[in-house]
Amino acid sequence: QSVLTQPPSVSAAPGQKVTISCSGSTSNIGKKYVSWYQQLPGTAPKLLIYDNNKRPSGIPDRFSGSKSGTSATLDITGLQTGDEAHYYCGTWDDSLGAPRVFGGGTKLTVL
Amino acid sequence: QVQLVESGGGLVKPGGSLRLSCAASGFFFSDYYMTWIRQAPGKGLEWLSYISNSGSSMHYADSVKGRFTISRDNAKNSLYLQMDSLTAEDTALYYCVRDITAPGSTYYFDLWGRGTVVTVSS
């Protein structure tokens, strides 16, 4: 059971927008930066968003992140079939034995 | 080329040991914290351990504390994970990851290796 809660799956049609949520608590998301990772099938995860809403070089602006209170959100607009992947949120938790924590992951299906 | 390449995975019997290695290239290895993360078959990501850039500070997840030991050799641009008392639950793909840590500020993982597979089975 993950410290951060994500929906197991989301889906949307090409060109549409999808939102993936990540729910935590005051000991993690509530006081720490959130990052997001994309894992395409058969590949290693890749950093998508860091510090809640910053994109590394090379990540298109179709991907955006935000945080409010103890929850974070990843938005993907203009969906493409190549966006089909698992998405994970991550942060730091002050109260646990594993200071770095992840959500359980969300499988995005582009219909 | 900026990359991380893991090695050392394989098949090991329950109770056995394995040492994973990670070779870093293309960046100043000694400037960065480093982390090991694993992914069991069909499962999500599990953070295991980090080590500070100097090697003076380490931290472990409860699931591996006392069994796994992280270390690094900055002269060799290498990261290691010594895994002892392995069980079937340790079967996973193990990733070496560059850890962007500014204590009290930001934390994220910006460079991942392709991983090395560890299978614990009799």
mmCIF file of C-alpha atoms in Angstrom:
data_model
loop_
_atom_site.group_PDB
_atom_site.id
_atom_site.type_symbol
_atom_site.label_atom_id
_atom_site.label_comp_id
_atom_site.label_asym_id
_atom_site.label_seq_id
_atom_site.Cartn_x
_atom_site.Cartn_y
_atom_site.Cartn_z
ATOM 1 C CA GLN A 1 0.000 0.000 0.000
ATOM 2 C CA SER A 2 1.535 3.281 -1.143
ATOM 3 C CA VAL A 3 1.907 6.377 0.984
ATOM 4 C CA LEU A 4 0.643 8.514 -1.884
ATOM 5 C CA THR A 5 -2.694 7.613 -3.476
ATOM 6 C CA GLN A 6 -3.193 7.661 -7.226
ATOM 7 C CA PRO A 7 -6.069 6.305 -9.301
ATOM 8 C CA PRO A 8 -5.063 2.943 -10.808
ATOM 9 C CA SER A 9 -6.120 3.980 -14.269
ATOM 10 C CA VAL A 10 -7.387 6.855 -16.368
ATOM 11 C CA SER A 11 -8.314 7.051 -20.007
ATOM 12 C CA ALA A 12 -9.153 9.630 -22.625
ATOM 13 C CA ALA A 13 -9.265 10.026 -26.371
ATOM 14 C CA PRO A 14 -6.458 11.452 -28.497
ATOM 15 C CA GLY A 15 -6.391 15.229 -28.391
ATOM 16 C CA GLN A 16 -8.261 15.372 -25.100
ATOM 17 C CA LYS A 17 -7.046 16.346 -21.653
ATOM 18 C CA VAL A 18 -6.516 14.022 -18.727
ATOM 19 C CA THR A 19 -5.841 14.728 -15.075
ATOM 20 C CA ILE A 20 -4.014 12.362 -12.738
ATOM 21 C CA SER A 21 -4.314 13.014 -9.026
ATOM 22 C CA CYS A 22 -1.899 12.223 -6.208
ATOM 23 C CA SER A 23 -3.172 12.448 -2.657
ATOM 24 C CA GLY A 24 -0.946 12.552 0.387
ATOM 25 C CA SER A 25 -0.806 14.103 3.829
ATOM 26 C CA THR A 26 0.660 16.948 5.836
ATOM 27 C CA SER A 27 3.869 14.993 6.371
ATOM 28 C CA ASN A 28 4.599 14.640 2.677
ATOM 29 C CA ILE A 29 2.814 16.554 -0.086
ATOM 30 C CA GLY A 30 1.560 19.115 2.407
ATOM 31 C CA LYS A 31 5.042 20.434 3.041
ATOM 32 C CA LYS A 32 7.266 19.014 0.268
ATOM 33 C CA TYR A 33 7.763 19.419 -3.438
ATOM 34 C CA VAL A 34 6.161 16.838 -5.731
ATOM 35 C CA SER A 35 7.680 15.246 -8.806
ATOM 36 C CA TRP A 36 6.112 13.155 -11.547
ATOM 37 C CA TYR A 37 7.577 10.326 -13.608
ATOM 38 C CA GLN A 38 6.484 8.729 -16.851
ATOM 39 C CA GLN A 39 7.226 5.061 -17.477
ATOM 40 C CA LEU A 40 6.600 3.969 -21.036
ATOM 41 C CA PRO A 41 6.124 0.222 -21.553
ATOM 42 C CA GLY A 42 9.355 -1.700 -21.091
ATOM 43 C CA THR A 43 11.444 1.346 -20.211
ATOM 44 C CA ALA A 44 12.847 3.045 -17.144
ATOM 45 C CA PRO A 45 10.893 5.904 -15.575
ATOM 46 C CA LYS A 46 11.643 9.407 -16.794
ATOM 47 C CA LEU A 47 11.343 12.668 -14.893
ATOM 48 C CA LEU A 48 8.369 14.626 -16.160
ATOM 49 C CA ILE A 49 7.751 17.318 -13.539
ATOM 50 C CA TYR A 50 9.758 18.468 -10.531
ATOM 51 C CA ASP A 51 9.216 21.047 -7.785
ATOM 52 C CA ASN A 52 5.445 20.691 -8.279
ATOM 53 C CA ASN A 53 5.270 22.394 -11.657
ATOM 54 C CA LYS A 54 8.647 22.650 -13.370
ATOM 55 C CA ARG A 55 9.474 20.762 -16.553
ATOM 56 C CA PRO A 56 12.947 19.451 -17.343
ATOM 57 C CA SER A 57 14.415 20.415 -20.661
ATOM 58 C CA GLY A 58 12.780 18.478 -23.468
ATOM 59 C CA ILE A 59 9.448 17.843 -21.762
ATOM 60 C CA PRO A 60 6.652 19.410 -23.824
ATOM 61 C CA ASP A 61 4.358 21.965 -22.241
ATOM 62 C CA ARG A 62 1.439 19.583 -22.781
ATOM 63 C CA PHE A 63 2.524 18.206 -19.407
ATOM 64 C CA SER A 64 1.899 20.395 -16.384
ATOM 65 C CA GLY A 65 1.813 19.902 -12.641
ATOM 66 C CA SER A 66 0.253 21.646 -9.712
ATOM 67 C CA LYS A 67 -0.149 21.238 -5.985
ATOM 68 C CA SER A 68 -2.772 22.338 -3.507
ATOM 69 C CA GLY A 69 -2.669 21.425 0.149
ATOM 70 C CA THR A 70 -1.992 17.705 0.461
ATOM 71 C CA SER A 71 -2.767 16.824 -3.156
ATOM 72 C CA ALA A 72 -0.972 17.193 -6.448
ATOM 73 C CA THR A 73 -2.153 16.938 -10.020
ATOM 74 C CA LEU A 74 -0.585 16.081 -13.346
ATOM 75 C CA ASP A 75 -2.401 17.414 -16.392
ATOM 76 C CA ILE A 76 -1.733 16.169 -19.888
ATOM 77 C CA THR A 77 -3.332 18.047 -22.763
ATOM 78 C CA GLY A 78 -3.472 17.201 -26.441
ATOM 79 C CA LEU A 79 -3.209 13.496 -25.658
ATOM 80 C CA GLN A 80 -1.196 11.359 -28.053
ATOM 81 C CA THR A 81 -1.061 7.587 -28.347
ATOM 82 C CA GLY A 82 2.594 7.826 -27.349
ATOM 83 C CA ASP A 83 1.521 9.132 -23.946
ATOM 84 C CA GLU A 84 0.208 5.687 -22.985
ATOM 85 C CA ALA A 85 2.286 4.861 -19.951
ATOM 86 C CA HIS A 86 2.317 4.542 -16.204
ATOM 87 C CA TYR A 87 2.656 7.791 -14.295
ATOM 88 C CA TYR A 88 4.016 8.035 -10.767
ATOM 89 C CA CYS A 89 4.054 10.888 -8.307
ATOM 90 C CA GLY A 90 6.821 11.155 -5.747
ATOM 91 C CA THR A 91 7.869 13.248 -2.805
ATOM 92 C CA TRP A 92 9.553 13.144 0.583
ATOM 93 C CA ASP A 93 7.908 12.111 3.841
ATOM 94 C CA ASP A 94 9.124 13.264 7.236
ATOM 95 C CA SER A 95 7.345 10.659 9.281
ATOM 96 C CA LEU A 96 8.210 7.324 7.717
ATOM 97 C CA GLY A 97 11.107 4.963 7.429
ATOM 98 C CA ALA A 98 11.256 5.577 3.699
ATOM 99 C CA PRO A 99 11.833 9.289 3.263
ATOM 100 C CA ARG A 100 11.314 9.110 -0.473
ATOM 101 C CA VAL A 101 7.841 7.889 -1.311
ATOM 102 C CA PHE A 102 5.898 7.181 -4.489
ATOM 103 C CA GLY A 103 2.300 6.841 -5.451
ATOM 104 C CA GLY A 104 1.117 3.458 -6.643
ATOM 105 C CA GLY A 105 1.097 4.605 -10.231
ATOM 106 C CA THR A 106 -1.629 5.390 -12.762
ATOM 107 C CA LYS A 107 -1.973 3.619 -16.062
ATOM 108 C CA LEU A 108 -2.981 6.070 -18.792
ATOM 109 C CA THR A 109 -4.824 4.586 -21.741
ATOM 110 C CA VAL A 110 -5.302 6.719 -24.824
ATOM 111 C CA LEU A 111 -8.422 5.316 -26.436
ATOM 112 C CA GLN B 1 27.046 10.730 -22.703
ATOM 113 C CA VAL B 2 25.203 11.173 -19.437
ATOM 114 C CA GLN B 3 24.152 7.731 -18.282
ATOM 115 C CA LEU B 4 23.893 5.178 -15.534
ATOM 116 C CA VAL B 5 24.511 1.506 -16.235
ATOM 117 C CA GLU B 6 23.625 -1.134 -13.680
ATOM 118 C CA SER B 7 25.116 -4.597 -13.451
ATOM 119 C CA GLY B 8 25.345 -7.511 -11.070
ATOM 120 C CA GLY B 9 21.787 -8.798 -11.147
ATOM 121 C CA GLY B 10 20.960 -12.437 -11.518
ATOM 122 C CA LEU B 11 19.390 -15.503 -9.953
ATOM 123 C CA VAL B 12 20.104 -16.112 -6.289
ATOM 124 C CA LYS B 13 18.705 -18.555 -3.739
ATOM 125 C CA PRO B 14 16.698 -17.364 -0.738
ATOM 126 C CA GLY B 15 19.052 -16.308 2.024
ATOM 127 C CA GLY B 16 21.768 -15.527 -0.476
ATOM 128 C CA SER B 17 23.603 -12.329 -1.302
ATOM 129 C CA LEU B 18 24.199 -10.202 -4.361
ATOM 130 C CA ARG B 19 26.104 -7.016 -5.046
ATOM 131 C CA LEU B 20 24.768 -4.582 -7.599
ATOM 132 C CA SER B 21 26.958 -2.008 -9.280
ATOM 133 C CA CYS B 22 26.151 1.155 -11.161
ATOM 134 C CA ALA B 23 28.627 2.907 -13.451
ATOM 135 C CA ALA B 24 28.032 6.608 -13.935
ATOM 136 C CA SER B 25 29.362 8.632 -16.829
ATOM 137 C CA GLY B 26 28.985 12.039 -18.436
ATOM 138 C CA PHE B 27 28.569 14.058 -15.243
ATOM 139 C CA PHE B 28 30.402 14.883 -12.028
ATOM 140 C CA PHE B 29 29.356 11.850 -10.023
ATOM 141 C CA SER B 30 30.750 13.180 -6.760
ATOM 142 C CA ASP B 31 28.391 16.180 -6.925
ATOM 143 C CA TYR B 32 25.250 14.110 -6.605
ATOM 144 C CA TYR B 33 23.289 12.069 -4.124
ATOM 145 C CA MET B 34 22.472 8.650 -5.545
ATOM 146 C CA THR B 35 19.570 6.299 -4.940
ATOM 147 C CA TRP B 36 18.472 2.743 -5.579
ATOM 148 C CA ILE B 37 14.854 2.126 -6.525
ATOM 149 C CA ARG B 38 13.270 -1.195 -7.400
ATOM 150 C CA GLN B 39 10.192 -2.369 -9.219
ATOM 151 C CA ALA B 40 8.742 -5.811 -8.610
ATOM 152 C CA PRO B 41 7.169 -7.516 -11.623
ATOM 153 C CA GLY B 42 3.952 -5.731 -12.529
ATOM 154 C CA LYS B 43 4.218 -3.434 -9.532
ATOM 155 C CA GLY B 44 5.057 0.180 -8.804
ATOM 156 C CA LEU B 45 8.235 1.936 -7.752
ATOM 157 C CA GLU B 46 9.793 1.361 -4.350
ATOM 158 C CA TRP B 47 12.543 3.623 -3.057
ATOM 159 C CA LEU B 48 15.221 1.600 -1.242
ATOM 160 C CA SER B 49 18.151 3.739 -0.215
ATOM 161 C CA TYR B 50 20.077 6.914 -0.834
ATOM 162 C CA ILE B 51 23.636 7.986 -0.214
ATOM 163 C CA SER B 52 24.922 11.525 -0.027
ATOM 164 C CA ASN B 53 27.430 12.826 -2.548
ATOM 165 C CA SER B 54 30.334 12.375 -0.149
ATOM 166 C CA GLY B 55 29.125 9.004 1.055
ATOM 167 C CA SER B 56 28.891 10.192 4.632
ATOM 168 C CA SER B 57 25.118 9.908 4.910
ATOM 169 C CA MET B 58 22.881 6.984 3.988
ATOM 170 C CA HIS B 59 19.246 6.173 4.551
ATOM 171 C CA TYR B 60 17.248 3.013 3.984
ATOM 172 C CA ALA B 61 13.647 1.968 3.585
ATOM 173 C CA ASP B 62 12.372 -0.177 6.441
ATOM 174 C CA SER B 63 11.909 -3.078 4.018
ATOM 175 C CA VAL B 64 15.663 -3.402 3.455
ATOM 176 C CA LYS B 65 17.191 -1.850 6.567
ATOM 177 C CA GLY B 66 19.755 -4.193 8.097
ATOM 178 C CA ARG B 67 19.934 -6.341 4.948
ATOM 179 C CA PHE B 68 21.043 -3.934 2.207
ATOM 180 C CA THR B 69 24.050 -1.629 2.258
ATOM 181 C CA ILE B 70 24.562 1.251 -0.129
ATOM 182 C CA SER B 71 28.024 2.565 -0.879
ATOM 183 C CA ARG B 72 29.880 4.553 -3.497
ATOM 184 C CA ASP B 73 33.364 5.058 -4.869
ATOM 185 C CA ASN B 74 33.622 8.563 -6.255
ATOM 186 C CA ALA B 75 37.068 7.852 -7.699
ATOM 187 C CA LYS B 76 35.505 5.119 -9.822
ATOM 188 C CA ASN B 77 32.227 6.950 -10.509
ATOM 189 C CA SER B 78 30.424 3.945 -9.128
ATOM 190 C CA LEU B 79 27.491 3.182 -6.858
ATOM 191 C CA TYR B 80 26.897 -0.147 -5.153
ATOM 192 C CA LEU B 81 24.167 -2.044 -3.361
ATOM 193 C CA GLN B 82 25.131 -5.019 -1.238
ATOM 194 C CA MET B 83 22.074 -7.184 -0.718
ATOM 195 C CA ASP B 84 22.085 -9.886 1.951
ATOM 196 C CA SER B 85 19.475 -12.274 3.360
ATOM 197 C CA LEU B 86 17.506 -12.085 0.157
ATOM 198 C CA THR B 87 13.924 -13.339 -0.016
ATOM 199 C CA ALA B 88 11.484 -13.892 -2.848
ATOM 200 C CA GLU B 89 9.995 -10.480 -2.062
ATOM 201 C CA ASP B 90 13.261 -8.901 -3.226
ATOM 202 C CA THR B 91 12.705 -10.150 -6.767
ATOM 203 C CA ALA B 92 12.568 -7.011 -8.878
ATOM 204 C CA LEU B 93 14.186 -4.748 -11.428
ATOM 205 C CA TYR B 94 16.691 -2.565 -9.595
ATOM 206 C CA TYR B 95 17.332 0.964 -10.837
ATOM 207 C CA CYS B 96 20.299 3.179 -10.125
ATOM 208 C CA VAL B 97 19.065 6.769 -9.998
ATOM 209 C CA ARG B 98 20.599 10.214 -9.741
ATOM 210 C CA ASP B 99 19.010 11.956 -6.811
ATOM 211 C CA ILE B 100 18.626 15.722 -6.819
ATOM 212 C CA THR B 101 18.511 16.501 -3.124
ATOM 213 C CA ALA B 102 18.724 19.884 -1.500
ATOM 214 C CA PRO B 103 17.826 19.126 2.140
ATOM 215 C CA GLY B 104 14.911 21.212 3.249
ATOM 216 C CA SER B 105 14.160 22.161 -0.303
ATOM 217 C CA THR B 106 13.847 19.976 -3.337
ATOM 218 C CA TYR B 107 14.028 16.252 -3.994
ATOM 219 C CA TYR B 108 13.587 14.416 -7.256
ATOM 220 C CA PHE B 109 15.165 11.803 -9.497
ATOM 221 C CA ASP B 110 16.407 13.166 -12.783
ATOM 222 C CA LEU B 111 18.442 10.361 -14.339
ATOM 223 C CA TRP B 112 17.632 6.652 -14.321
ATOM 224 C CA GLY B 113 19.554 3.628 -15.491
ATOM 225 C CA ARG B 114 17.879 0.825 -17.407
ATOM 226 C CA GLY B 115 17.946 -1.443 -14.400
ATOM 227 C CA THR B 116 19.274 -4.871 -13.537
ATOM 228 C CA VAL B 117 17.045 -7.840 -12.739
ATOM 229 C CA VAL B 118 17.328 -9.695 -9.458
ATOM 230 C CA THR B 119 15.474 -12.973 -9.091
ATOM 231 C CA VAL B 120 15.375 -14.743 -5.741
ATOM 232 C CA SER B 121 14.256 -18.318 -6.128
ATOM 233 C CA SER B 122 15.241 -21.800 -5.082
#
